[in-house]
C-alpha positions as CSV (number, residue, x, y, z in Angstrom):
1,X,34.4,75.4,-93.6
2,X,36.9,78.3,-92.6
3,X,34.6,80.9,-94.7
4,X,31.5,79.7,-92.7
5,X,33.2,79.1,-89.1
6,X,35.0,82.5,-89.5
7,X,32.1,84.6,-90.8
8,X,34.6,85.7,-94.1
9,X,34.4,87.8,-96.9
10,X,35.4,86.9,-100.1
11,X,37.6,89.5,-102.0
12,X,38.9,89.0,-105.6
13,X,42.1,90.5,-106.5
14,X,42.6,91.5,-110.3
15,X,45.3,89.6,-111.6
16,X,48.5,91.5,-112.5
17,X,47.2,94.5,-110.2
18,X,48.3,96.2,-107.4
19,X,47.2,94.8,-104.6
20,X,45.7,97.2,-102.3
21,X,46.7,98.2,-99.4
22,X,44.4,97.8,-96.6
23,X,44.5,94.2,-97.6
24,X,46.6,95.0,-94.6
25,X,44.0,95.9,-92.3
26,X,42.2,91.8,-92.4
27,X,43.0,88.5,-90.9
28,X,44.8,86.2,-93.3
29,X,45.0,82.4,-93.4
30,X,48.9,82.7,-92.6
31,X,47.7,85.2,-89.8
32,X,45.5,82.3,-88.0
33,X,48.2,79.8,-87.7
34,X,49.9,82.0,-84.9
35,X,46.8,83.7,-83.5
36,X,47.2,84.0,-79.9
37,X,50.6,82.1,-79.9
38,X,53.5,83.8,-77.8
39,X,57.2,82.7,-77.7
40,X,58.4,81.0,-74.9
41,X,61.2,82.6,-72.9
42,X,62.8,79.0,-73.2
43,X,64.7,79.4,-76.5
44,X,66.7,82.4,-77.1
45,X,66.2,84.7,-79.8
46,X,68.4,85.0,-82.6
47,X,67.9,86.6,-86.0
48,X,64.5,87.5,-85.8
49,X,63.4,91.3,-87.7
50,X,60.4,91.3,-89.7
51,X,60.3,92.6,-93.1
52,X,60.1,91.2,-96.8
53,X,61.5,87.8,-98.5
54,X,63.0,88.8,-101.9
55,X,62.6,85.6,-104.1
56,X,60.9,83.8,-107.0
57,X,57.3,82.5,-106.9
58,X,58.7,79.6,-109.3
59,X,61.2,78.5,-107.4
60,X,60.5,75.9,-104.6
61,X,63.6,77.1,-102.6
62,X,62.2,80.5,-102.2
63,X,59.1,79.0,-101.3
64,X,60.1,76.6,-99.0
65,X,62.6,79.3,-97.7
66,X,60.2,81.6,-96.7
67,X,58.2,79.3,-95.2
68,X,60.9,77.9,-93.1
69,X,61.7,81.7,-91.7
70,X,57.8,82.5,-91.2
71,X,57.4,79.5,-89.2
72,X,60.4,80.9,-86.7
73,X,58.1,83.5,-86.1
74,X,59.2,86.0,-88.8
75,X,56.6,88.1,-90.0
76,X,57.3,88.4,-93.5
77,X,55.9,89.4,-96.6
78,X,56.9,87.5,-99.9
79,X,57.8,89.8,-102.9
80,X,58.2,88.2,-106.0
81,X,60.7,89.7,-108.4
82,X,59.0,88.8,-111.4
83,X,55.9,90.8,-110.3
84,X,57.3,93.8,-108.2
85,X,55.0,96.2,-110.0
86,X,52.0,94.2,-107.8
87,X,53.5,95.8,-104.3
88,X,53.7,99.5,-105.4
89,X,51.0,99.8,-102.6
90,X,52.1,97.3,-100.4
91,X,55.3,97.7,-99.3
92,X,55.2,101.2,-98.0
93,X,52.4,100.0,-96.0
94,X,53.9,96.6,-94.8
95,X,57.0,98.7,-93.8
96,X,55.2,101.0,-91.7
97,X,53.2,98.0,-89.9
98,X,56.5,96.4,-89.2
99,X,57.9,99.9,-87.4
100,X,55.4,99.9,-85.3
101,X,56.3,96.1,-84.2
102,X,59.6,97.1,-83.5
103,X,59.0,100.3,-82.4
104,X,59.0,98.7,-78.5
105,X,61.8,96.6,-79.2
106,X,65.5,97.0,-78.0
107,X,67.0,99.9,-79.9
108,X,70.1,97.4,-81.6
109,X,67.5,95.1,-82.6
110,X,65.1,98.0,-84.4
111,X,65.2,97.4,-87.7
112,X,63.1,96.3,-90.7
113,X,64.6,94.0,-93.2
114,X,64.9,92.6,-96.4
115,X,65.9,88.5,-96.2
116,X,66.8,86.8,-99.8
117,X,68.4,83.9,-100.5
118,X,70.6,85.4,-103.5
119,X,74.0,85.8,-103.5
120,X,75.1,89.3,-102.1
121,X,78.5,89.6,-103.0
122,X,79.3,93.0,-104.0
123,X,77.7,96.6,-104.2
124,X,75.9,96.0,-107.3
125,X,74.2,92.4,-106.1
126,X,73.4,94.7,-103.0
127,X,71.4,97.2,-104.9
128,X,69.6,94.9,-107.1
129,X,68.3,93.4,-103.9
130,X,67.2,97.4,-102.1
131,X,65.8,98.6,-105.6
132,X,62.1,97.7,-105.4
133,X,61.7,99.3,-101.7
134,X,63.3,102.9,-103.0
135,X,64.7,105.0,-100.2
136,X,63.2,102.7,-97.5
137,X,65.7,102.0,-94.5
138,X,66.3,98.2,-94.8
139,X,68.6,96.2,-92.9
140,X,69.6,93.3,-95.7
141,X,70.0,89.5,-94.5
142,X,70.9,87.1,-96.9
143,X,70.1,83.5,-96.1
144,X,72.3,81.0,-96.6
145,X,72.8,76.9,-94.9
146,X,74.7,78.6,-92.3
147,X,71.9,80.6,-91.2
148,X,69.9,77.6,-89.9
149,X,73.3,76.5,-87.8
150,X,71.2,77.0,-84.2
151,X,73.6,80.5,-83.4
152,X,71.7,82.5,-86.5
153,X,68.1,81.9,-87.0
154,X,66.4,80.0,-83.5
155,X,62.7,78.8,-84.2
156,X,61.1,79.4,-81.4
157,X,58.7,77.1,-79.2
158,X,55.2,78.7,-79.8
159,X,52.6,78.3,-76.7
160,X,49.4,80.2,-76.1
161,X,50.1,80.8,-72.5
162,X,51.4,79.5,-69.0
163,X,49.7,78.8,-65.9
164,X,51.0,77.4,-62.7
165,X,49.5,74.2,-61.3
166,X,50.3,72.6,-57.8
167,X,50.8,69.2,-57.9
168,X,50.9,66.5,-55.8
169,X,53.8,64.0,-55.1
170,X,54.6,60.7,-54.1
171,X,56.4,57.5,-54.7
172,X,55.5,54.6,-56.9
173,X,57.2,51.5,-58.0
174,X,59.9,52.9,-56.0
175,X,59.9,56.2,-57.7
176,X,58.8,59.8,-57.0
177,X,55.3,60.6,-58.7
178,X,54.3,63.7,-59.4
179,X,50.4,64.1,-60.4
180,X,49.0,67.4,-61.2
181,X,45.7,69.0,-62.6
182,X,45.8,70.8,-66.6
183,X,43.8,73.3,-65.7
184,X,42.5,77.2,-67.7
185,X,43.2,74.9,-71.4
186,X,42.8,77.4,-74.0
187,X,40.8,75.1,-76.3
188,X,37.8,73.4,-76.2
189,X,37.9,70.3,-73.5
190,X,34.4,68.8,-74.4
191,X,34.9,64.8,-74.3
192,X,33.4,65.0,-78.2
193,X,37.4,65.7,-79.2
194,X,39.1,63.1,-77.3
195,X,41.0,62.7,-80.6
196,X,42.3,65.7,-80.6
197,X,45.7,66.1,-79.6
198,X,47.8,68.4,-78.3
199,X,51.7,68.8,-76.3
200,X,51.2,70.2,-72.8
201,X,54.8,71.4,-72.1
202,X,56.0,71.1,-68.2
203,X,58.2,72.4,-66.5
204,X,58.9,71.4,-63.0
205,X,60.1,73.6,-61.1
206,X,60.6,72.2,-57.4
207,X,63.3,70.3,-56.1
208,X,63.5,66.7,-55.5
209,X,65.3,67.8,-51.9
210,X,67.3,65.3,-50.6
211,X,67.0,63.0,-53.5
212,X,69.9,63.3,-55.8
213,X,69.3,59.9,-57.6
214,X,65.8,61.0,-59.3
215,X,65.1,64.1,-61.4
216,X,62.4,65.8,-63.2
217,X,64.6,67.7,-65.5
218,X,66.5,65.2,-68.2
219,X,68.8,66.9,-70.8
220,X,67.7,67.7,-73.9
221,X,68.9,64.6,-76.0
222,X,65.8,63.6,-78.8
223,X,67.6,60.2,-79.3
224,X,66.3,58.9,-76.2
225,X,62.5,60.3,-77.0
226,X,61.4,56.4,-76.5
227,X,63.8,56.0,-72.8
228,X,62.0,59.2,-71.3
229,X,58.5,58.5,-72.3
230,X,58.1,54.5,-71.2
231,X,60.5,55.5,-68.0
232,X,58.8,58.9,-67.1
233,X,55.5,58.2,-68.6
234,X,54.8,54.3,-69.4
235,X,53.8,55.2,-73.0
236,X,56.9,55.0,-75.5
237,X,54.7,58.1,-77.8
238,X,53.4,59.8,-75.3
239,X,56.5,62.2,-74.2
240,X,59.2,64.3,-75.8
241,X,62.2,66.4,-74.4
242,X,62.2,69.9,-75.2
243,X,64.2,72.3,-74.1
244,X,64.4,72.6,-70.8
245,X,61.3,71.5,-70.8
246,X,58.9,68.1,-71.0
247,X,56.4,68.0,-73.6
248,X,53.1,65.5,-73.0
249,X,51.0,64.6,-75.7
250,X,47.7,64.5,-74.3
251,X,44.2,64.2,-75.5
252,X,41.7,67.4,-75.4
253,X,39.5,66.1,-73.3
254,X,42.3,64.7,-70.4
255,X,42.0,66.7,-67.6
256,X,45.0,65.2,-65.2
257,X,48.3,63.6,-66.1
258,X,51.2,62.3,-64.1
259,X,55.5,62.3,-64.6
260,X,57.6,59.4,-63.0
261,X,60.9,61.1,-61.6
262,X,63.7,59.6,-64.1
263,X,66.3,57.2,-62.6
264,X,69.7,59.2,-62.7
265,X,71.5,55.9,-62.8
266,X,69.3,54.6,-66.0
267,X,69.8,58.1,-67.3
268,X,74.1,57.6,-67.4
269,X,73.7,53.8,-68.8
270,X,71.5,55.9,-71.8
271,X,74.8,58.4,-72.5
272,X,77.3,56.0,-72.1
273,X,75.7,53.4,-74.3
274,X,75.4,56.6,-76.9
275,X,79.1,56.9,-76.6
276,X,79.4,53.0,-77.5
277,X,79.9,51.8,-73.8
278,X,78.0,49.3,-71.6
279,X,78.4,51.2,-68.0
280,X,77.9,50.1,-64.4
281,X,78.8,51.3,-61.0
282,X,81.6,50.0,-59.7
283,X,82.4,48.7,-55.5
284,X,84.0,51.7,-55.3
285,X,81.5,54.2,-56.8
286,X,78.9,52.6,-54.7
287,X,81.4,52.8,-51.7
288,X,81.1,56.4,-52.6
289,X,77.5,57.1,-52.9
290,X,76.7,55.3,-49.1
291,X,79.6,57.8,-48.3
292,X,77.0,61.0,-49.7
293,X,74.3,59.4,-48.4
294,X,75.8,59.2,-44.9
295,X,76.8,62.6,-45.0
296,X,73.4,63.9,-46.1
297,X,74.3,64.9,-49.7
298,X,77.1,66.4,-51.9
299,X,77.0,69.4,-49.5
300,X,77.4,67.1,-46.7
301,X,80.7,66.1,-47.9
302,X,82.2,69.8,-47.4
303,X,83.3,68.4,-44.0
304,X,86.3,66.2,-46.3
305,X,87.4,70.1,-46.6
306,X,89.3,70.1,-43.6
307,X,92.8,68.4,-43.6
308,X,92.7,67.5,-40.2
309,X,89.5,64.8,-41.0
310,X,91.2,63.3,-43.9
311,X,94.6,62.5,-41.6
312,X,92.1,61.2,-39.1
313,X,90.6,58.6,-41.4
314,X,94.0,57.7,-43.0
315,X,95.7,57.5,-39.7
316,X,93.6,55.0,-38.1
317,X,92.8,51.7,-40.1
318,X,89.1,50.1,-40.0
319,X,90.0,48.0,-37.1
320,X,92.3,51.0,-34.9
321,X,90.6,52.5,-32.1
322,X,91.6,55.9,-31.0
323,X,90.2,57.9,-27.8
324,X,88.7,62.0,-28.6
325,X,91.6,63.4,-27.2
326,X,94.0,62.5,-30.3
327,X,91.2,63.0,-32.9
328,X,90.8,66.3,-32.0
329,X,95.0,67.1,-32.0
330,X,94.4,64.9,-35.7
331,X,91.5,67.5,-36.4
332,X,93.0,70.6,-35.5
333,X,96.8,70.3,-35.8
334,X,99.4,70.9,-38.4
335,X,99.8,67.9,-40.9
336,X,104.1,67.5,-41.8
337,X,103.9,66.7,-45.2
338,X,101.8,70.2,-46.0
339,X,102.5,72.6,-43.1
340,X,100.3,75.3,-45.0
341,X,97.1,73.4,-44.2
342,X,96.1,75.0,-41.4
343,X,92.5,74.3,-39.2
344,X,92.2,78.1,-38.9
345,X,91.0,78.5,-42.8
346,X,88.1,77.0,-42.4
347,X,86.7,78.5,-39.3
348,X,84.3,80.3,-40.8
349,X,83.2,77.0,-42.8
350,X,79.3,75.8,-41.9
351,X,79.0,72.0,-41.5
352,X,76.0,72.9,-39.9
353,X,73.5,74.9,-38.1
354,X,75.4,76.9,-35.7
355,X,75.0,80.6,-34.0
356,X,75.8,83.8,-36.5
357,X,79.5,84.7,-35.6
358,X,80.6,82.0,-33.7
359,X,83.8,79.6,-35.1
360,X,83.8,76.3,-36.3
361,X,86.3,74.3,-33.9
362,X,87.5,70.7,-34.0
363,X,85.5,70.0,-30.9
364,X,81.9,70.6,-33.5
365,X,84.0,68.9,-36.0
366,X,84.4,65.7,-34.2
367,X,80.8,65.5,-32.9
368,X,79.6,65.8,-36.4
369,X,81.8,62.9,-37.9
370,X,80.5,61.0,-35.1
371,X,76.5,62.0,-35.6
372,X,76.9,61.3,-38.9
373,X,77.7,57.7,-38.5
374,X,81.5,57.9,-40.1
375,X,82.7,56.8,-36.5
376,X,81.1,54.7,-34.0
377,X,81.4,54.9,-30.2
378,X,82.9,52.1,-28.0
379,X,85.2,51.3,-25.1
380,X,88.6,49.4,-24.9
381,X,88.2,46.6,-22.3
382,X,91.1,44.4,-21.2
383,X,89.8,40.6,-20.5
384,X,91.3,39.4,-17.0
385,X,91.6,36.0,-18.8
386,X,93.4,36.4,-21.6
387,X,95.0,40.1,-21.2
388,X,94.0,41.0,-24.7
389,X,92.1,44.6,-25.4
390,X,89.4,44.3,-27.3
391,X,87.0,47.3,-28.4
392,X,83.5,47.0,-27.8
393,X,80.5,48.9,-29.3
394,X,78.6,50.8,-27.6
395,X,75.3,49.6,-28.2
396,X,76.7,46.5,-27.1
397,X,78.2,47.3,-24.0
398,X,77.3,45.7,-20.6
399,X,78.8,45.4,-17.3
400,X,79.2,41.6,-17.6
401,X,81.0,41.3,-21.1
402,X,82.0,38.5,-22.8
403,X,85.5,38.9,-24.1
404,X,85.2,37.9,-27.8
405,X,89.3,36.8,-28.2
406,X,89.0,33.8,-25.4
407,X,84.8,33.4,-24.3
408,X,85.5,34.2,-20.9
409,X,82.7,36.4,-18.9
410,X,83.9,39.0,-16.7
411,X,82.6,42.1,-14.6
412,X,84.0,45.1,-16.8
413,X,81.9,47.6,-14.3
414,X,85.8,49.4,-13.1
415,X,87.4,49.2,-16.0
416,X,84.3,51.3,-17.5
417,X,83.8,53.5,-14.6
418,X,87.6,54.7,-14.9
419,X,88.0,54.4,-19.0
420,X,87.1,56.9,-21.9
421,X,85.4,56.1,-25.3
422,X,87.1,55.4,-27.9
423,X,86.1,55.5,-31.2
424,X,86.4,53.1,-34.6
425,X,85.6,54.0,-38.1
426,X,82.3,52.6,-39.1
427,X,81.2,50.2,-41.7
428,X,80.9,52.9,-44.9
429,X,84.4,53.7,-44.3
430,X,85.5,50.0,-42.9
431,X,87.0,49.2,-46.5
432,X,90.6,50.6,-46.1
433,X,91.2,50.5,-50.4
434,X,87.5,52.4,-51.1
435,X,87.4,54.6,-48.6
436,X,90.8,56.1,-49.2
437,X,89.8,56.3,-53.1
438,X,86.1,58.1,-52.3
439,X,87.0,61.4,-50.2
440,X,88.5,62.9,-53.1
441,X,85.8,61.6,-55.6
442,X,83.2,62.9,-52.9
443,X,85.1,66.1,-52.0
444,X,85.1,67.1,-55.9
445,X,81.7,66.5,-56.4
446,X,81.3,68.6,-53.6
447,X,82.9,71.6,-55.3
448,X,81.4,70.9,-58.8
449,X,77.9,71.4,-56.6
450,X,78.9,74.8,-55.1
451,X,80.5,76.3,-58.0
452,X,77.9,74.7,-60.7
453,X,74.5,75.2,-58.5
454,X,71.8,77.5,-59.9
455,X,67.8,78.2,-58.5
456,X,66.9,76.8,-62.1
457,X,69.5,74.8,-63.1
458,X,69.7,71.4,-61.8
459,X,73.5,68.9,-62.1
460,X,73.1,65.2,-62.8
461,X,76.0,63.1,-61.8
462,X,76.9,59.4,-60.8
463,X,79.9,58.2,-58.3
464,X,82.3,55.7,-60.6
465,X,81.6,53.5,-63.5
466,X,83.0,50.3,-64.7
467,X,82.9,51.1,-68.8
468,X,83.5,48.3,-71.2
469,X,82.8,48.9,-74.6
470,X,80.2,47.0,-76.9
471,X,80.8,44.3,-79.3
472,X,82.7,45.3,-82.4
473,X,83.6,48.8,-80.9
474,X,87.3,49.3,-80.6
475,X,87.0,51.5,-77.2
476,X,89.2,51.0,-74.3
477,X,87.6,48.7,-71.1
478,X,88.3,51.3,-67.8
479,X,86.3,53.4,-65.0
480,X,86.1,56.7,-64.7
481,X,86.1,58.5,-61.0
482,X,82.7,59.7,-61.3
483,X,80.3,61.2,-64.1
484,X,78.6,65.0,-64.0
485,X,76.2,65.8,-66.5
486,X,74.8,69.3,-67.1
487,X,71.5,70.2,-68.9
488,X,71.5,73.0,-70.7
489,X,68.8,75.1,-72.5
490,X,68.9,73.9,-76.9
491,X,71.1,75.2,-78.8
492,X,74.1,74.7,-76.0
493,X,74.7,70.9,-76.0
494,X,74.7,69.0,-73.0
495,X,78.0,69.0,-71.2
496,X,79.8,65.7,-69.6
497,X,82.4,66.0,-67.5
498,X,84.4,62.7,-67.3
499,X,86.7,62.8,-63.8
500,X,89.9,60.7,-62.3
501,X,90.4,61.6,-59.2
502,X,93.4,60.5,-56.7
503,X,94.6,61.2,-53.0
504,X,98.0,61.4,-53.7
505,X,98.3,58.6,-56.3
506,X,100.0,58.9,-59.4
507,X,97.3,59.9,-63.0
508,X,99.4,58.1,-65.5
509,X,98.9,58.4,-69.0
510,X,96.9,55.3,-69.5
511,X,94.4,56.7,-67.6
512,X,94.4,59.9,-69.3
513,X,94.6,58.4,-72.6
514,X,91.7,56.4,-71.7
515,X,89.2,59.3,-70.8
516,X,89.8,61.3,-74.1
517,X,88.9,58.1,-75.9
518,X,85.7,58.0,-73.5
519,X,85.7,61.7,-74.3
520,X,85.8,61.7,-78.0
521,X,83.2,58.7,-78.5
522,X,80.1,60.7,-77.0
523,X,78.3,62.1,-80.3
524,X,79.4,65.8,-80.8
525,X,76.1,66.6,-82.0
526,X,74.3,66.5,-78.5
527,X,77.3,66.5,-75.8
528,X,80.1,68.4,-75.0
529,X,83.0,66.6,-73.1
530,X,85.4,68.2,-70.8
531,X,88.0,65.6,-68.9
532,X,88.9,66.2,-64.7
533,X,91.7,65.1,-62.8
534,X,91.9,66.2,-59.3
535,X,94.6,65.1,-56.7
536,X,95.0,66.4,-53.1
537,X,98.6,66.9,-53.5
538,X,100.5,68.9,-56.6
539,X,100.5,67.3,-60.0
540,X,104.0,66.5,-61.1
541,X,105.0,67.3,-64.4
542,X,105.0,64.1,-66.3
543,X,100.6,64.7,-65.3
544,X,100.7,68.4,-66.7
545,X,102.3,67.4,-69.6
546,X,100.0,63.7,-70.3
547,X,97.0,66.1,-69.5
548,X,98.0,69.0,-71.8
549,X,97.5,66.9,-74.7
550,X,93.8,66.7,-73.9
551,X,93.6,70.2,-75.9
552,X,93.9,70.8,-79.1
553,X,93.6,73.7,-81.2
554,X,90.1,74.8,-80.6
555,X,89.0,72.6,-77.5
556,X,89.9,73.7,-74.2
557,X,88.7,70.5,-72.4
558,X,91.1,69.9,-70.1
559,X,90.3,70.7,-65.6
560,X,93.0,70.3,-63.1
561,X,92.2,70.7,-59.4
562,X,94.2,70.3,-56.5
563,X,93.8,70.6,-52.8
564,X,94.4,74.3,-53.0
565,X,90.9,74.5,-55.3
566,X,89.1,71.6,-53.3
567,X,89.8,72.9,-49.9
568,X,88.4,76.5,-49.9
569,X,84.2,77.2,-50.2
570,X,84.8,79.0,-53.2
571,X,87.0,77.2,-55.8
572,X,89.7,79.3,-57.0
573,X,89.9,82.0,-53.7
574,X,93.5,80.9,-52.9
575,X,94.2,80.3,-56.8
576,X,93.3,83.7,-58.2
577,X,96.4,85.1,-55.6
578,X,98.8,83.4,-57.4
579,X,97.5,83.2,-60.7
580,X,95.9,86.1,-63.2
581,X,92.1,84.3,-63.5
582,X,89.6,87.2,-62.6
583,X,87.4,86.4,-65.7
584,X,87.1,82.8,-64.7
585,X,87.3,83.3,-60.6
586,X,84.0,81.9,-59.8
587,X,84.4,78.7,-61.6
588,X,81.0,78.8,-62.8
589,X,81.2,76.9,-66.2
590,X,83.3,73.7,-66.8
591,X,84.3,76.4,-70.1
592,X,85.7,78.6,-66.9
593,X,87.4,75.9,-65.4
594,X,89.3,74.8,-68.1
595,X,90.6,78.5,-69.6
596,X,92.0,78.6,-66.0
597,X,93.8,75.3,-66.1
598,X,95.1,76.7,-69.3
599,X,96.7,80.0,-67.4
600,X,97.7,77.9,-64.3
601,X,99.4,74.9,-65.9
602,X,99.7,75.7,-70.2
603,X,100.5,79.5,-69.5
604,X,103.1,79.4,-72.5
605,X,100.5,78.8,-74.9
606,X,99.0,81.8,-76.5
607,X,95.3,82.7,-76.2
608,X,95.2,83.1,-80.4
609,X,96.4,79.5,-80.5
610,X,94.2,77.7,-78.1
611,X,90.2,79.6,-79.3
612,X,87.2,78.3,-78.1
């Protein structure tokens, strides 16, 4: 079928022979499986220079060996030791070809080489293995089980090309829809191979804006294959995760599909149940994600920067009233207890839109808390009857109130004409023990947003979760502050950072005991766990000391962050003053954080002591 579809020509070779070399110069079976296949920019390279395979043609390990390396894109030619005389012709000519392949390539990664899975382990083995190619120039790679570890040899993902498609979205069974055309296929599309089928591979490249509890981009975790395709797609077998990437398995003949945008909550009851937990959110994590809501996203919650609006909320309960005169002396005064936090930093900090050059002043502070819906507007109205103030709302206010403490109706028109608002929190922060608790969870995730963001790189995270473990597994029953999850490109694993965060509440070591055991049951094979505790006061050091022993030899896990790191735009621009961090300034990996919690807090132990 191949000779007649391919128009072939039959050549014989004589056995024990040479074998000639403009063999070279025609198409071969092994040639046709990659034809007009290109690597995707998706997986990065590793060991990858073309050459020969030294092995045995009896032994299946060479065989399956070589195989194994040609299908990672290796161009390779087998020689087999027991008939090296055959390639006299052959390997001066395959060398040459495979010059000129890497002639374009970067000048470290020029060479030809020689793989072999037999033991190099002195001069003598080394020469044994060069001594059919002569004075040939050979880079020599032997291949051991440690080459296939996902930091030596990377197989590729192999696709004929990439096109752009627009597509259209929308929402459906309460989740965005995204439908788009498969258009330019590079096959044959008649509706006679319907059976055929093939992985269109997506990747989605715009934003769910505003939407931070869907994506399109899950991490790359194979173990929930099944979760992604009936969530994402409806069909358990008709999606897989690739890297940083979704593949659909589609007919030849389709010429439309459609993604579902993945629940981020379903998505962290998946992990944690990997890690042996049944997970939920807890009041206060939902407290906590009206609070980002009302604020208009993580980046919204930048305003929780600013001192002076914490001590406003604390100061005045749920059911206090306070008039714009003393919110603004709360906003943009001195607080006792930290006389260093001072409005003036964060002048130049953008809550919103507001002219180029101009300052940021508690006057555009307050008006924001109040459009935002943290505080409601109302007037303080004393009842003629009973001579008790009560506050009224504003949307409620009339000149002939009832007074709500005694019934009585009375003509507040004076009292209003001569009176001032004043102003109550509103309902999302009306819960004096949750609201306290969610400014610091908010105002972290905050700073994990700036400092993690990227154009392509998209952060998963959830407000808290009540975790209790499953039956028969001997895991602690707790809740962690809140949950970020990072996706990042195979082989890096996907990171989860576990967080505790407090105002100015003690971090005991039940707590801390409690997230390394959270920590440590997430499957080392896919994730890789680092542990945050942030306060908005100085940890003492009983909390340096419990959260030290998160390290160990060779895992740096452990973040510390404090009001000096949390207030600022950038996270450690007051830090790196005091402390010697210019590798890991920016912040910009939870690997970064955690070597400079190690030179802020662990500075006595040694850098060869604690390796990554």
């Amino acid at each position: 079928m191949v000779t007649k579809a391919a128009e072939a020509k039959e050549i014989f070779l004589i056995k024990d022979a040479p074998i000639p070399a403009n063999e070279l110069d025609h198409p071969s079976i092994p040639y046709l499986s990659r034809h007009a296949l290109t690597r995707h920019y998706s997986i990065h390279e590793g060991w990858s220079s073309p050459g020969f395979f030294v092995g045995d043609s009896t032994n299946l390990d060479d065989l399956v060996c070589h195989w194994n390396l040609r299908a990672a894109d290796i161009s390779l030619w087998f020689v087999d030791i027991n008939h090296l005389q055959r390639y006299s012709n052959v390997i001066p000519a395959w060398e040459s070809s495979m010059r000129d392949m890497v002639s374009h390539w970067h000048e470290f990664k020029r060479h030809v080489a020689i793989w072999s899975r037999q033991e190099i382990n002195d001069q003598k083995a080394l020469e044994e293995i060069r001594k059919p190619f002569g004075a040939l120039q050979l880079m020599v790679t032997n291949v051991t089980i440690y080459s296939w570890n996902g930091l030596n040899i990377r197989p590729p993902m192999m696709s004929f090309y990439q096109v752009s498609t627009l597509g259209l979205i929308g929402k459906e069974r309460n989740k965005p829809k995204v439908t788009f055309s498969l258009i330019e296929k590079p096959f044959c599309d008649d509706a006679w191979f319907n059976t055929q089928h093939l992985v269109a591979s997506i990747s989605v490249t715009f934003g769910l804006y505003g939407d931070e509890q869907h994506t399109f981009n899950p991490p790359f975790v194979p173990e929930l294959n099944e979760f992604y395709a009936r969530t994402m797609h409806l069909e358990y077998n008709k999606l897989r995760i690739e890297s940083e990437r979704i593949g659909l398995i589609m007919d030849a003949s389709d010429t439309d599909t459609f993604l579902y945008a993945l629940p981020v909550s379903d998505l962290m009851e998946r992990v944690f149940s990997m890690a042996g937990f049944s997970s939920k959110p807890s009041s206060a994590g939902l407290i906590a994600r009206q609070l980002i809501a009302r604020v208009g996203g993580l980046q919204g919650g930048r305003i929780f920067k600013i001192p002076g609006v914490r001590r406003l909320i604390k100061t005045h309960g749920p059911m206090a009233s306070f008039n714009k005169r003393t919110a603004l002396q709360l906003i943009g005064g001195n607080d006792q207890d930290n006389p260093s936090a001072k409005f003036d930093d964060h002048q130049g900090l953008y809550i919103e839109p507001r002219p180029y050059g101009t300052k940021l002043n508690p006057v555009a502070v307050f008006s924001h808390l109040v459009e935002k819906g943290l505080f409601r507007i109302g007037a303080e109205l004393t009842c003629p009857s009973c001579r008790l103030v009560s506050w009224v709302a504003l949307d409620t206010l009339k000149q002939q109130v009832t007074c709500e403490l005694c019934g009585n109706e009375y003509d507040a028109t004076r009292q209003l004409v001569n009176g001032e608002y004043h102003y109550r929190r509103s309902g999302v922060l009306g819960l004096e023990k949750n609201a306290q608790g969610a400014i610091p969870v908010v105002l972290t995730l905050q700073q994990l947003d700036t400092n993690f963001h990227g154009v392509y790189r998209e952060n998963l995270y959830s407000s808290s979760l009540d975790l209790e473990p499953k039956d028969g597994i001997d895991l602690p029953k707790c809740e962690t502050d809140f949950v970020w999850v990072i996706a990042r490109p195979y082989p890096h694993r996907t990171v989860v950072i576990l967080g505790e965060c407090k105002d100015k509440g003690p971090i005991d070591a039940t707590d801390i005991d409690n997230l390394r055991r959270v920590a440590d049951s997430f499957p080392r094979k896919r994730f890789e766990t680092f542990v945050l505790l942030a306060k908005l006061s100085p940890f003492t050091q009983e909390e340096i000391k419990h959260a030290k022993s998160l390290n160990d030899k060779y895992h740096r896990r452990a973040i510390l962050l404090t009001s000096r790191e949390l207030e600022p735009y950038h996270i450690y621009e007051r830090t790196k003053t005091e402390f010697d961090i210019e590798r890991e300034r920016y912040g910009g990996t939870p690997d970064n954080l955690a070597e400079a919690t190690v030179k802020m807090y662990f500075a006595e132990e040694s850098s060869t002591d604690l390796q990554p």
